Amino acid sequence: MSGSTQQTRRVILASLIGTSLEWYDFFLYTTAATLVFPKLFFPSLDPFNAVLVSLTTNAVAFVARPLGGIVFGHFGDRVGRKTVLVVTLLVMGVSTFLIGVLPGYASVGVLAPVLLALLRFVQGLGLGGEWGGAVIMSLEHGDGRRRGFNASWPQVGVPAGYVLATGLLALMSFVMSDAAFLSWGWRVPFLLSGALVFVGLWVRLKVTESPLFEAVEQQGAKARMPLVEVLRTHPRALLSAFTARIGVDVAFYTFTAYIIVYITTVLELPRSYALNSVLIGSALQLALIPLAGALSDRYGRRPVYFAGVLGAAVWVFVFFPLLDTKSFPLIALAAVVALVTHAAMYGPQAAFIAELFSTRLRYSGASMGYQVAGIVGGALAPVIALQLFASYQSTIAVSIYVVIALAVTTVGLAIAPETRDLDLAESAPEAAPKAPQVGPFA
């Protein structure tokens, strides 16, 4: 095995471990926001409004993510990818640990939810800088013919983090009474983050800097104000990254976060029905996401991506009727197929977005396009779904909302070039000559 191949695998492993830990921290909060925080931090509200406000504090992180993408993206394009990735991991780990020791409303009153929202904001800053660096490090190392596959591994951090976070919360909930779980059991997975972050740091400190960034540095071609240049030279790439991501986020958080609220509050089933169903689907995504990334190396980013969009748009109308059966096998089937369609979108997404931007602006451009979309997509999806069902008393309204978001994603794919065969060391897609195309996703 060549040194280059070894280093590529080391970078991919470091990106996977780091993003898994970051998403573990992130999903701990998302899951706890539906199961624990309404009772612990908003006990004076009725159950519906307590969940709604708790999900709103969850959305604070999505607002912070673009800011994290701007700040860390700037330094990622200025001082290097590796240094920034170490900092973002520390930011996320420390804030998650502090949530684990946070007193509840009964102890400190309104200060408790204020501190909770503040720490969630800090989590968002860390994650906003994390995604772009992890994806770009994996993309810029190794064989250019395997960029989709390599860049998909940081995406695997999402289901890996979800499995770890939800699995631990489910375990703690299973082995203790509801009173003990609400009192202290939920805190254990948050406190574990403090120990796990050192594992991620140890791995990340062993990788080398991106060779493409080093080449830009040696040429003295680093951007002085990366974000300003991105806005000036890559407006279409930003629009494409932004719109292509919105539907993916809306579908994902409907399939993984709103499902918990719907099953526990509307269907009045045990929370284990939702948690275990999503866990099974997330476990399958560990293999399906890199498979989709590899398929995008062979067939192109946009065709594979669009196949997932089409599948999700159809399945969302089957998803809720299967939940309404109240049968665990059928609920599990609903979640699994939903996450299969998400994997088809999410696998090629990392390479697709990162390849839209030139090397000297890639960290800032990819982070900005990706993270701003998170506000419109992921942050609001569970809240909008909750309100739509409350207003219309029908899941059809929620399904239509998901389809509209996926239509926006289709527009984002249609206005972008196919990026699979671009030479990242030479030019940005917007400056490169465009090959003839047949059909919108050829």
XYZ file of C-alpha atoms in Angstrom:
442
model
C 0.000 0.000 0.000
C 1.457 3.370 -1.019
C 1.989 6.181 1.458
C -0.551 8.262 -0.441
C -3.201 5.541 -0.137
C -2.464 5.102 3.558
C -2.774 8.825 4.161
C -6.045 8.979 2.224
C -7.510 6.197 4.352
C -6.247 7.899 7.504
C -7.900 11.166 6.457
C -11.192 9.409 5.669
C -11.085 7.594 9.027
C -10.336 10.833 10.882
C -13.177 12.608 9.071
C -15.592 9.766 9.775
C -14.729 9.558 13.487
C -14.790 13.320 13.930
C -18.102 13.869 12.153
C -19.656 10.870 13.929
C -18.777 12.438 17.280
C -20.045 15.841 16.178
C -23.353 14.394 14.974
C -23.576 12.233 18.093
C -23.498 15.466 20.093
C -25.949 17.163 17.738
C -28.503 14.333 17.687
C -28.338 13.865 21.440
C -29.885 17.293 21.696
C -32.418 16.719 18.888
C -33.676 13.485 20.465
C -33.666 14.874 24.003
C -35.568 17.937 22.734
C -38.532 15.678 21.918
C -38.312 13.285 24.883
C -36.734 15.064 27.874
C -36.321 18.830 27.573
C -40.060 19.688 27.359
C -40.572 18.275 30.864
C -37.249 19.373 32.361
C -36.855 22.893 30.990
C -40.451 23.894 30.094
C -42.626 22.269 32.788
C -45.012 25.248 33.071
C -46.273 24.796 29.488
C -48.881 22.323 28.274
C -47.377 19.227 26.555
C -47.924 20.451 22.967
C -46.398 23.900 23.526
C -43.587 22.459 25.619
C -42.543 20.235 22.702
C -42.951 23.127 20.266
C -40.740 25.472 22.318
C -38.198 22.703 22.915
C -37.957 22.078 19.155
C -37.524 25.816 18.692
C -34.441 25.806 20.937
C -33.242 22.905 18.796
C -33.584 25.198 15.763
C -31.185 27.713 17.344
C -28.286 25.515 16.260
C -29.361 25.739 12.622
C -29.240 29.523 12.849
C -25.722 29.303 14.300
C -24.458 26.864 11.660
C -24.102 29.415 8.819
C -22.193 31.708 11.200
C -19.923 28.795 12.087
C -19.540 28.030 8.395
C -18.546 31.659 7.666
C -16.068 31.960 10.550
C -14.450 28.541 10.297
C -14.720 28.516 6.500
C -12.700 31.760 6.393
C -9.927 30.265 8.490
C -10.147 26.941 6.660
C -9.356 28.748 3.395
C -6.784 30.994 5.060
C -4.813 28.810 7.506
C -5.748 25.275 6.488
C -8.366 22.568 6.861
C -6.687 20.477 9.577
C -6.319 23.181 12.250
C -9.941 24.271 11.923
C -11.214 20.700 12.240
C -9.427 20.290 15.572
C -11.011 23.499 16.891
C -14.555 22.612 15.756
C -14.368 19.217 17.469
C -13.375 20.883 20.749
C -16.156 23.468 20.480
C -18.814 20.795 19.985
C -17.482 18.431 22.665
C -17.229 21.037 25.414
C -20.692 22.519 24.759
C -22.302 19.054 24.771
C -20.614 18.144 28.064
C -21.902 21.371 29.634
C -25.480 20.554 28.566
C -25.067 17.331 30.528
C -24.463 19.247 33.773
C -27.047 21.970 33.176
C -29.602 22.447 35.990
C -33.280 22.259 35.111
C -36.079 24.797 35.427
C -36.949 23.551 38.919
C -33.489 24.567 40.159
C -32.716 27.899 38.475
C -35.945 28.925 36.793
C -35.889 30.695 33.437
C -32.079 30.743 33.426
C -32.128 27.017 32.616
C -33.765 27.253 29.169
C -31.706 30.376 28.385
C -28.440 28.514 29.062
C -29.773 25.520 27.138
C -30.435 27.659 24.058
C -27.008 29.333 24.399
C -25.169 26.008 24.500
C -27.235 24.770 21.554
C -26.091 27.872 19.664
C -22.445 26.996 20.410
C -23.072 23.449 19.185
C -24.337 24.923 15.932
C -21.184 27.018 15.537
C -19.010 23.915 15.869
C -21.047 21.826 13.462
C -21.231 24.702 10.984
C -17.458 24.640 10.630
C -17.090 20.871 10.890
C -18.955 19.621 7.834
C -17.095 21.612 5.202
C -13.653 20.758 6.553
C -14.303 17.031 6.952
C -15.803 16.684 3.486
C -13.111 18.763 1.811
C -10.242 16.913 3.500
C -11.690 13.619 2.251
C -12.392 15.066 -1.205
C -8.979 16.674 -1.721
C -6.948 13.602 -0.763
C -6.596 10.530 -2.946
C -7.799 9.408 -6.370
C -9.907 11.991 -8.216
C -11.976 9.172 -9.735
C -13.207 8.182 -6.262
C -14.111 11.627 -4.943
C -17.791 10.797 -4.526
C -16.968 7.683 -2.498
C -14.270 9.382 -0.410
C -16.373 12.457 0.365
C -19.373 10.318 1.319
C -17.650 8.959 4.420
C -18.040 12.152 6.485
C -21.734 11.903 5.533
C -21.783 8.476 7.209
C -21.102 10.390 10.409
C -24.775 11.434 10.401
C -26.313 7.942 10.783
C -23.355 6.815 12.910
C -23.895 9.731 15.272
C -27.635 9.130 15.286
C -27.237 5.422 16.057
C -24.809 6.166 18.888
C -26.839 9.044 20.376
C -30.304 7.520 20.051
C -29.049 4.072 21.009
C -27.535 5.328 24.245
C -30.633 7.353 25.139
C -32.831 4.337 24.363
C -30.594 2.111 26.509
C -30.690 4.517 29.440
C -34.450 4.809 29.082
C -34.823 1.014 28.968
C -32.679 0.106 31.994
C -34.175 2.651 34.393
C -37.511 4.044 35.421
C -38.977 7.108 33.716
C -38.359 9.119 36.893
C -34.683 8.144 37.040
C -34.228 8.744 33.316
C -35.697 12.250 33.567
C -33.743 12.973 36.735
C -30.224 11.969 35.679
C -30.165 9.122 33.149
C -30.472 11.376 30.099
C -27.326 13.237 31.216
C -24.970 10.265 30.889
C -24.687 10.286 27.054
C -24.018 14.062 27.136
C -21.247 13.657 29.716
C -19.668 10.866 27.680
C -19.012 13.404 24.933
C -16.241 14.894 27.057
C -14.335 11.607 26.910
C -15.162 10.763 23.297
C -13.855 14.094 21.991
C -10.309 13.121 22.998
C -10.547 10.059 20.731
C -11.472 12.285 17.803
C -8.670 14.741 18.560
C -6.071 11.987 18.775
C -7.041 10.711 15.312
C -7.312 14.136 13.681
C -3.940 15.345 14.881
C -2.292 12.498 12.942
C -3.507 13.485 9.455
C -1.681 15.701 6.960
C -3.008 18.908 5.433
C -4.913 18.817 2.139
C -2.452 18.638 -0.804
C -4.648 20.960 -2.913
C -4.668 23.580 -0.157
C -0.889 23.267 0.226
C -0.513 23.865 -3.520
C -2.635 27.031 -3.283
C -0.548 28.158 -0.309
C 2.741 27.568 -2.132
C 1.480 29.540 -5.125
C 0.522 32.464 -2.888
C -3.008 32.232 -4.256
C -4.989 32.084 -1.005
C -8.083 34.275 -0.955
C -7.823 37.343 1.276
C -11.573 37.508 1.960
C -12.908 34.088 0.862
C -16.606 34.683 1.504
C -16.600 37.990 -0.383
C -14.968 36.292 -3.357
C -17.445 33.407 -3.206
C -20.369 35.832 -3.366
C -18.759 37.672 -6.276
C -17.485 34.757 -8.368
C -19.693 31.762 -7.457
C -23.294 33.037 -7.118
C -24.768 30.201 -9.163
C -22.825 27.587 -7.213
C -24.100 29.053 -3.936
C -27.684 29.029 -5.199
C -27.355 25.458 -6.398
C -25.803 24.245 -3.109
C -28.496 26.055 -1.119
C -31.497 24.794 -3.058
C -30.157 21.280 -3.624
C -29.908 20.753 0.122
C -33.277 22.105 1.312
C -35.459 19.140 0.345
C -32.936 16.646 1.687
C -33.043 18.323 5.093
C -36.829 18.650 5.215
C -37.290 14.992 4.297
C -34.638 13.803 6.756
C -35.969 15.671 9.788
C -39.532 14.674 8.957
C -38.459 11.029 8.744
C -36.279 11.084 11.887
C -37.403 13.876 14.255
C -41.086 14.510 13.529
C -41.715 10.751 13.512
C -40.897 10.701 17.252
C -43.397 13.465 18.015
C -46.077 11.921 15.781
C -45.771 8.421 17.218
C -45.654 9.472 20.872
C -48.202 12.328 20.892
C -50.607 11.616 18.011
C -50.595 7.813 17.913
C -49.810 7.535 21.651
C -47.427 4.638 21.100
C -44.252 3.925 23.097
C -41.302 6.101 22.084
C -39.325 2.897 21.450
C -41.421 2.323 18.303
C -40.015 5.491 16.748
C -36.491 5.288 18.163
C -35.923 1.659 17.187
C -37.382 2.122 13.702
C -35.100 5.051 12.950
C -32.166 3.188 14.495
C -32.657 0.296 12.067
C -32.828 2.652 9.094
C -29.798 4.617 10.270
C -27.788 1.419 10.696
C -28.519 0.513 7.061
C -27.391 3.987 5.984
C -23.890 3.199 7.260
C -23.486 1.066 4.112
C -25.951 2.795 1.787
C -24.428 6.296 1.914
C -20.942 5.251 0.691
C -22.638 3.004 -1.874
C -24.516 6.022 -3.228
C -21.269 7.998 -3.238
C -19.578 5.250 -5.236
C -22.494 5.105 -7.682
C -22.130 8.860 -8.223
C -18.510 8.257 -9.276
C -19.782 5.921 -11.951
C -23.043 7.516 -13.111
C -22.652 11.139 -12.036
C -23.647 13.128 -8.948
C -26.942 14.488 -10.225
C -28.604 11.262 -11.519
C -28.031 9.410 -8.231
C -29.080 12.442 -6.202
C -32.270 12.867 -8.247
C -33.169 9.189 -7.854
C -33.251 9.765 -4.098
C -35.358 12.919 -4.507
C -37.922 11.053 -6.605
C -38.015 8.130 -4.196
C -38.546 10.365 -1.153
C -41.293 12.357 -2.903
C -43.244 9.150 -3.591
C -42.540 7.433 -0.264
C -43.656 10.331 1.949
C -47.258 9.557 0.912
C -46.781 5.935 2.021
C -44.790 6.846 5.144
C -47.615 8.223 7.311
C -50.256 5.593 6.422
C -47.759 2.941 7.529
C -47.219 4.784 10.817
C -50.986 4.981 11.298
C -51.234 1.170 11.314
C -49.588 1.263 14.788
C -47.794 -1.953 13.817
C -44.101 -1.871 14.730
C -42.942 -3.919 11.677
C -44.775 -1.543 9.339
C -43.518 1.522 11.209
C -39.991 0.142 10.892
C -40.565 -0.442 7.164
C -41.718 3.169 6.781
C -38.580 4.520 8.456
C -36.164 2.168 6.687
C -37.375 2.904 3.144
C -37.487 6.628 3.948
C -33.846 6.554 5.013
C -32.889 4.517 1.937
C -34.151 7.390 -0.224
C -32.278 9.846 1.989
C -29.043 7.867 1.563
C -29.358 8.144 -2.229
C -29.478 11.938 -1.879
C -26.962 12.273 0.918
C -24.257 10.009 -0.514
C -23.376 12.171 -3.555
C -24.319 15.457 -1.848
C -20.946 16.127 -0.219
C -18.898 15.797 -3.399
C -21.558 17.582 -5.466
C -21.562 20.694 -3.248
C -17.805 20.832 -2.602
C -16.939 20.389 -6.288
C -18.981 23.458 -7.187
C -16.260 25.718 -5.723
C -12.588 26.307 -6.560
C -9.936 25.101 -4.096
C -9.017 28.528 -2.736
C -12.690 29.200 -1.868
C -14.001 25.691 -1.303
C -14.247 25.670 2.505
C -16.127 28.989 2.635
C -18.338 28.324 -0.383
C -19.368 24.772 0.464
C -19.951 25.605 4.143
C -22.032 28.676 3.350
C -24.271 27.015 0.760
C -24.772 23.918 2.886
C -25.334 25.564 6.264
C -27.660 28.398 5.214
C -29.961 25.797 3.683
C -30.088 24.117 7.087
C -32.055 27.057 8.510
C -34.801 26.791 5.890
C -34.713 23.007 5.822
C -33.677 21.174 8.981
C -34.333 23.888 11.554
C -37.930 24.503 10.582
C -39.017 21.089 9.288
C -40.183 19.492 12.598
C -41.829 22.739 13.734
C -43.650 23.279 10.416
C -44.736 19.635 10.317
C -46.083 19.961 13.856
C -48.027 23.111 12.996
C -49.370 21.721 9.709
C -50.778 18.661 11.413
C -52.246 20.775 14.215
C -53.943 23.056 11.669
C -55.255 20.454 9.212
C -55.395 17.307 11.375
C -54.013 15.432 8.385
C -50.593 14.103 7.433
C -51.340 14.871 3.774
C -50.422 18.497 4.492
C -47.070 17.377 5.928
C -46.407 15.155 2.902
C -47.159 18.005 0.485
C -44.755 20.223 2.424
C -41.992 17.622 2.001
C -42.695 17.301 -1.743
C -42.537 21.078 -2.242
C -39.140 21.138 -0.521
C -37.921 18.268 -2.707
C -39.069 20.199 -5.799
C -36.767 23.030 -4.710
C -33.928 20.508 -4.510
C -34.690 19.397 -8.063
C -34.248 22.992 -9.232
C -30.878 23.140 -7.477
C -29.721 20.024 -9.305
C -31.000 21.260 -12.655
C -29.111 24.578 -12.571
C -25.772 22.968 -11.646
C -23.208 21.395 -13.944
C -22.257 17.746 -13.547
C -19.157 17.965 -11.345
C -17.914 14.378 -11.381
C -15.219 14.824 -14.053
C -13.955 18.288 -13.101
C -10.256 18.758 -12.387
C -10.358 20.443 -8.991
C -6.783 21.666 -9.284
C -7.493 23.699 -12.426
C -10.746 25.644 -12.275
C -14.065 26.184 -10.605
C -17.137 24.678 -12.295
C -18.565 28.092 -13.165
C -15.388 28.971 -15.020
C -14.948 25.585 -16.688
C -16.264 24.779 -20.161
C -19.553 22.885 -20.038
C -19.964 19.630 -21.885
C -23.061 19.043 -24.000
C -25.932 17.594 -21.972
C -28.984 15.575 -22.854
C -31.850 16.092 -20.403
C -31.703 17.981 -17.115
C -29.596 15.394 -15.254
C -27.452 13.919 -18.034
